[in-house]
Amino acid sequence: MPVETAALARFLIGKLVARALPDGLVSGRIVETEAYGVGDAAGHGYGGMTERNRSLFLERGHAYVYFIYGRSWMLNVSSETPGVGAGVLIRAIEPRDGVSIMRLNRGTSVLRDLARGPGRLAAALRVDRSLDGIDLCRDGPLWLARGDDPAGEIGQSVRIGISREADRPLRFYLRGSPFLSGPRPLNV
């Protein structure tokens, strides 16, 4: 697993994120990420460690889960060495296992909309604060895994939905995937 944040964001495209739930396994192929590296004013680690973001400062490969807009959980992967606050936001996945469970979790039957966008993704996988800080590289309730499919062609664009350092090309995505969350001009 790469140590530098942007390299990790690119590396994660095509990998799997999986969640063990009481009603079964849910998983998806990661098709979109965003990097929030060291010194990035748009990143949650920019102002230093707090109780809320402490998981972002763990060794790379840990979950950093936070609540935003009063309605959505976001799943991130810590990306640097211990004590350095940086991470990768998992923006979208292509559903693989447990699609019927994801449909119930999200309240929609539209496959494309199950996990297209970070809030939808967290809802589909039932990600919440209880998963904050877990090691995603070990067995547990949520983990990352290698995918069987080749990653495909990876595109790069500016990040979405931020105001600080918005022009930095730190969003990575699987070209041609119908499961991307970004606007069409950014998904070329």
mmCIF file of C-alpha atoms in Angstrom:
data_model
loop_
_atom_site.group_PDB
_atom_site.id
_atom_site.type_symbol
_atom_site.label_atom_id
_atom_site.label_comp_id
_atom_site.label_asym_id
_atom_site.label_seq_id
_atom_site.Cartn_x
_atom_site.Cartn_y
_atom_site.Cartn_z
ATOM 1 C CA MET A 1 0.000 0.000 0.000
ATOM 2 C CA PRO A 2 1.568 3.346 -1.034
ATOM 3 C CA VAL A 3 2.538 5.791 1.721
ATOM 4 C CA GLU A 4 1.905 9.065 -0.144
ATOM 5 C CA THR A 5 -1.751 10.164 -0.140
ATOM 6 C CA ALA A 6 -2.312 10.830 -3.855
ATOM 7 C CA ALA A 7 -0.565 7.561 -4.757
ATOM 8 C CA LEU A 8 -2.830 5.688 -2.336
ATOM 9 C CA ALA A 9 -5.944 7.359 -3.793
ATOM 10 C CA ARG A 10 -4.935 6.154 -7.250
ATOM 11 C CA PHE A 11 -3.925 2.692 -5.945
ATOM 12 C CA LEU A 12 -7.349 2.116 -4.360
ATOM 13 C CA ILE A 13 -9.176 2.367 -7.709
ATOM 14 C CA GLY A 14 -10.267 -1.166 -8.606
ATOM 15 C CA LYS A 15 -9.807 -2.525 -5.079
ATOM 16 C CA LEU A 16 -12.764 -3.798 -3.043
ATOM 17 C CA VAL A 17 -14.321 -2.428 0.108
ATOM 18 C CA ALA A 18 -16.336 -5.031 2.018
ATOM 19 C CA ARG A 19 -18.597 -4.948 5.060
ATOM 20 C CA ALA A 20 -19.769 -7.886 7.155
ATOM 21 C CA LEU A 21 -23.335 -7.299 8.332
ATOM 22 C CA PRO A 22 -25.660 -9.532 10.365
ATOM 23 C CA ASP A 23 -27.762 -10.069 7.220
ATOM 24 C CA GLY A 24 -24.808 -10.820 4.935
ATOM 25 C CA LEU A 25 -21.742 -9.516 3.149
ATOM 26 C CA VAL A 26 -21.897 -6.304 1.123
ATOM 27 C CA SER A 27 -19.036 -5.157 -1.067
ATOM 28 C CA GLY A 28 -18.129 -3.033 -4.033
ATOM 29 C CA ARG A 29 -15.298 -2.184 -6.374
ATOM 30 C CA ILE A 30 -13.851 1.261 -5.649
ATOM 31 C CA VAL A 31 -14.327 3.441 -8.722
ATOM 32 C CA GLU A 32 -13.746 6.950 -7.323
ATOM 33 C CA THR A 33 -11.500 8.475 -4.637
ATOM 34 C CA GLU A 34 -10.161 11.867 -3.555
ATOM 35 C CA ALA A 35 -6.822 12.597 -1.885
ATOM 36 C CA TYR A 36 -6.475 15.031 1.028
ATOM 37 C CA GLY A 37 -2.743 15.095 1.683
ATOM 38 C CA VAL A 38 -0.298 16.702 4.057
ATOM 39 C CA GLY A 39 -0.744 20.470 4.294
ATOM 40 C CA ASP A 40 -3.977 20.410 2.264
ATOM 41 C CA ALA A 41 -6.253 23.202 3.527
ATOM 42 C CA ALA A 42 -9.305 21.202 2.373
ATOM 43 C CA GLY A 43 -8.311 18.185 4.479
ATOM 44 C CA HIS A 44 -9.550 17.443 7.979
ATOM 45 C CA GLY A 45 -5.970 17.066 9.227
ATOM 46 C CA TYR A 46 -4.994 20.602 8.241
ATOM 47 C CA GLY A 47 -5.716 22.194 11.622
ATOM 48 C CA GLY A 48 -4.108 19.408 13.628
ATOM 49 C CA MET A 49 -5.411 16.452 15.585
ATOM 50 C CA THR A 50 -8.709 16.681 17.458
ATOM 51 C CA GLU A 51 -10.927 14.087 19.114
ATOM 52 C CA ARG A 52 -13.084 14.045 15.950
ATOM 53 C CA ASN A 53 -10.255 13.434 13.459
ATOM 54 C CA ARG A 54 -7.775 11.393 15.546
ATOM 55 C CA SER A 55 -8.219 8.327 13.277
ATOM 56 C CA LEU A 56 -6.923 10.351 10.338
ATOM 57 C CA PHE A 57 -3.584 10.504 12.181
ATOM 58 C CA LEU A 58 -3.241 6.720 12.552
ATOM 59 C CA GLU A 59 -0.922 4.632 10.393
ATOM 60 C CA ARG A 60 -2.128 4.324 6.795
ATOM 61 C CA GLY A 61 -4.949 1.875 6.211
ATOM 62 C CA HIS A 62 -7.275 2.832 9.077
ATOM 63 C CA ALA A 63 -10.865 4.029 8.707
ATOM 64 C CA TYR A 64 -11.604 7.670 9.389
ATOM 65 C CA VAL A 65 -15.395 8.039 9.536
ATOM 66 C CA TYR A 66 -17.121 11.371 10.089
ATOM 67 C CA PHE A 67 -20.629 12.824 9.890
ATOM 68 C CA ILE A 68 -21.328 15.734 7.530
ATOM 69 C CA TYR A 69 -24.241 17.986 6.607
ATOM 70 C CA GLY A 70 -26.236 16.541 9.504
ATOM 71 C CA ARG A 71 -27.180 13.473 7.471
ATOM 72 C CA SER A 72 -24.307 11.534 5.902
ATOM 73 C CA TRP A 73 -21.366 9.464 7.059
ATOM 74 C CA MET A 74 -18.144 9.568 5.019
ATOM 75 C CA LEU A 75 -15.573 6.762 4.756
ATOM 76 C CA ASN A 76 -11.904 7.703 4.447
ATOM 77 C CA VAL A 77 -8.666 5.737 4.614
ATOM 78 C CA SER A 78 -5.768 7.202 6.614
ATOM 79 C CA SER A 79 -2.857 7.518 4.249
ATOM 80 C CA GLU A 80 0.408 8.555 5.829
ATOM 81 C CA THR A 81 2.671 7.613 8.740
ATOM 82 C CA PRO A 82 1.399 7.727 12.342
ATOM 83 C CA GLY A 83 0.946 11.291 13.570
ATOM 84 C CA VAL A 84 0.451 12.750 10.074
ATOM 85 C CA GLY A 85 -3.159 13.687 9.317
ATOM 86 C CA ALA A 86 -4.012 12.859 5.720
ATOM 87 C CA GLY A 87 -6.463 10.562 4.004
ATOM 88 C CA VAL A 88 -8.358 9.327 1.005
ATOM 89 C CA LEU A 89 -12.124 9.778 0.703
ATOM 90 C CA ILE A 90 -13.832 6.796 -0.902
ATOM 91 C CA ARG A 91 -16.346 8.571 -3.169
ATOM 92 C CA ALA A 92 -18.026 5.721 -5.055
ATOM 93 C CA ILE A 93 -18.126 1.967 -5.530
ATOM 94 C CA GLU A 94 -19.585 -0.400 -8.088
ATOM 95 C CA PRO A 95 -21.833 -2.743 -6.036
ATOM 96 C CA ARG A 96 -20.752 -6.387 -6.092
ATOM 97 C CA ASP A 97 -21.918 -8.548 -3.165
ATOM 98 C CA GLY A 98 -25.107 -8.062 -1.202
ATOM 99 C CA VAL A 99 -26.882 -5.827 -3.701
ATOM 100 C CA SER A 100 -30.286 -6.698 -2.206
ATOM 101 C CA ILE A 101 -29.007 -5.648 1.236
ATOM 102 C CA MET A 102 -27.653 -2.391 -0.199
ATOM 103 C CA ARG A 103 -31.027 -1.719 -1.815
ATOM 104 C CA LEU A 104 -32.735 -2.091 1.577
ATOM 105 C CA ASN A 105 -30.095 0.061 3.290
ATOM 106 C CA ARG A 106 -30.516 2.823 0.719
ATOM 107 C CA GLY A 107 -34.242 2.488 0.055
ATOM 108 C CA THR A 108 -33.786 2.412 -3.714
ATOM 109 C CA SER A 109 -33.747 -0.283 -6.357
ATOM 110 C CA VAL A 110 -31.659 1.738 -8.856
ATOM 111 C CA LEU A 111 -28.322 -0.101 -9.007
ATOM 112 C CA ARG A 112 -26.419 2.945 -10.291
ATOM 113 C CA ASP A 113 -27.531 5.039 -7.302
ATOM 114 C CA LEU A 114 -26.751 2.559 -4.513
ATOM 115 C CA ALA A 115 -23.215 3.764 -3.761
ATOM 116 C CA ARG A 116 -22.565 6.627 -6.204
ATOM 117 C CA GLY A 117 -21.314 9.370 -3.898
ATOM 118 C CA PRO A 118 -19.685 9.124 -0.469
ATOM 119 C CA GLY A 119 -22.889 9.530 1.588
ATOM 120 C CA ARG A 120 -24.760 6.934 -0.458
ATOM 121 C CA LEU A 121 -21.778 4.579 -0.251
ATOM 122 C CA ALA A 122 -21.696 4.805 3.561
ATOM 123 C CA ALA A 123 -25.453 4.233 3.786
ATOM 124 C CA ALA A 124 -25.301 1.238 1.426
ATOM 125 C CA LEU A 125 -22.542 -0.369 3.523
ATOM 126 C CA ARG A 126 -23.995 0.799 6.879
ATOM 127 C CA VAL A 127 -20.825 2.688 7.721
ATOM 128 C CA ASP A 128 -21.077 4.851 10.826
ATOM 129 C CA ARG A 129 -18.896 6.247 13.609
ATOM 130 C CA SER A 130 -18.642 2.808 15.272
ATOM 131 C CA LEU A 131 -16.186 1.861 12.482
ATOM 132 C CA ASP A 132 -13.949 4.899 13.002
ATOM 133 C CA GLY A 133 -10.333 3.871 13.628
ATOM 134 C CA ILE A 134 -10.539 0.219 12.607
ATOM 135 C CA ASP A 135 -7.699 -1.287 10.598
ATOM 136 C CA LEU A 136 -9.026 -1.796 7.071
ATOM 137 C CA CYS A 137 -6.140 -4.126 6.227
ATOM 138 C CA ARG A 138 -7.189 -6.801 8.750
ATOM 139 C CA ASP A 139 -10.207 -9.041 9.187
ATOM 140 C CA GLY A 140 -13.058 -7.220 10.839
ATOM 141 C CA PRO A 141 -16.436 -5.673 10.149
ATOM 142 C CA LEU A 142 -15.064 -3.495 7.305
ATOM 143 C CA TRP A 143 -11.997 -4.118 5.174
ATOM 144 C CA LEU A 144 -10.202 -3.434 1.902
ATOM 145 C CA ALA A 145 -9.303 -6.253 -0.478
ATOM 146 C CA ARG A 146 -7.700 -6.796 -3.852
ATOM 147 C CA GLY A 147 -10.140 -6.995 -6.702
ATOM 148 C CA ASP A 148 -10.058 -9.774 -9.286
ATOM 149 C CA ASP A 149 -10.597 -7.390 -12.200
ATOM 150 C CA PRO A 150 -7.814 -5.214 -13.610
ATOM 151 C CA ALA A 151 -8.190 -1.611 -12.453
ATOM 152 C CA GLY A 152 -8.788 -0.282 -15.973
ATOM 153 C CA GLU A 153 -7.928 3.208 -17.184
ATOM 154 C CA ILE A 154 -7.758 5.696 -14.330
ATOM 155 C CA GLY A 155 -8.790 9.300 -14.873
ATOM 156 C CA GLN A 156 -7.866 12.310 -12.786
ATOM 157 C CA SER A 157 -9.710 15.579 -12.114
ATOM 158 C CA VAL A 158 -10.247 18.316 -9.576
ATOM 159 C CA ARG A 159 -12.047 17.377 -6.375
ATOM 160 C CA ILE A 160 -15.788 17.807 -5.909
ATOM 161 C CA GLY A 161 -17.820 19.831 -3.407
ATOM 162 C CA ILE A 162 -15.036 21.741 -1.683
ATOM 163 C CA SER A 163 -14.077 25.418 -1.640
ATOM 164 C CA ARG A 164 -10.467 25.339 -0.408
ATOM 165 C CA GLU A 165 -7.802 24.164 -2.860
ATOM 166 C CA ALA A 166 -10.614 23.058 -5.181
ATOM 167 C CA ASP A 167 -8.471 23.335 -8.315
ATOM 168 C CA ARG A 168 -6.040 20.563 -7.335
ATOM 169 C CA PRO A 169 -6.342 17.424 -9.535
ATOM 170 C CA LEU A 170 -6.588 14.962 -6.636
ATOM 171 C CA ARG A 171 -9.712 13.045 -7.618
ATOM 172 C CA PHE A 172 -9.149 9.653 -9.244
ATOM 173 C CA TYR A 173 -11.770 7.553 -11.008
ATOM 174 C CA LEU A 174 -12.271 4.526 -13.200
ATOM 175 C CA ARG A 175 -12.902 5.858 -16.708
ATOM 176 C CA GLY A 176 -16.169 4.690 -18.214
ATOM 177 C CA SER A 177 -17.724 3.555 -14.942
ATOM 178 C CA PRO A 178 -21.452 4.341 -14.707
ATOM 179 C CA PHE A 179 -21.125 4.464 -10.901
ATOM 180 C CA LEU A 180 -19.153 7.732 -10.648
ATOM 181 C CA SER A 181 -20.534 10.566 -8.561
ATOM 182 C CA GLY A 182 -18.980 13.512 -10.338
ATOM 183 C CA PRO A 183 -20.476 15.676 -13.062
ATOM 184 C CA ARG A 184 -20.024 14.307 -16.582
ATOM 185 C CA PRO A 185 -17.399 16.898 -17.657
ATOM 186 C CA LEU A 186 -15.122 15.663 -14.835
ATOM 187 C CA ASN A 187 -15.611 11.978 -15.709
ATOM 188 C CA VAL A 188 -14.127 12.001 -19.202
#
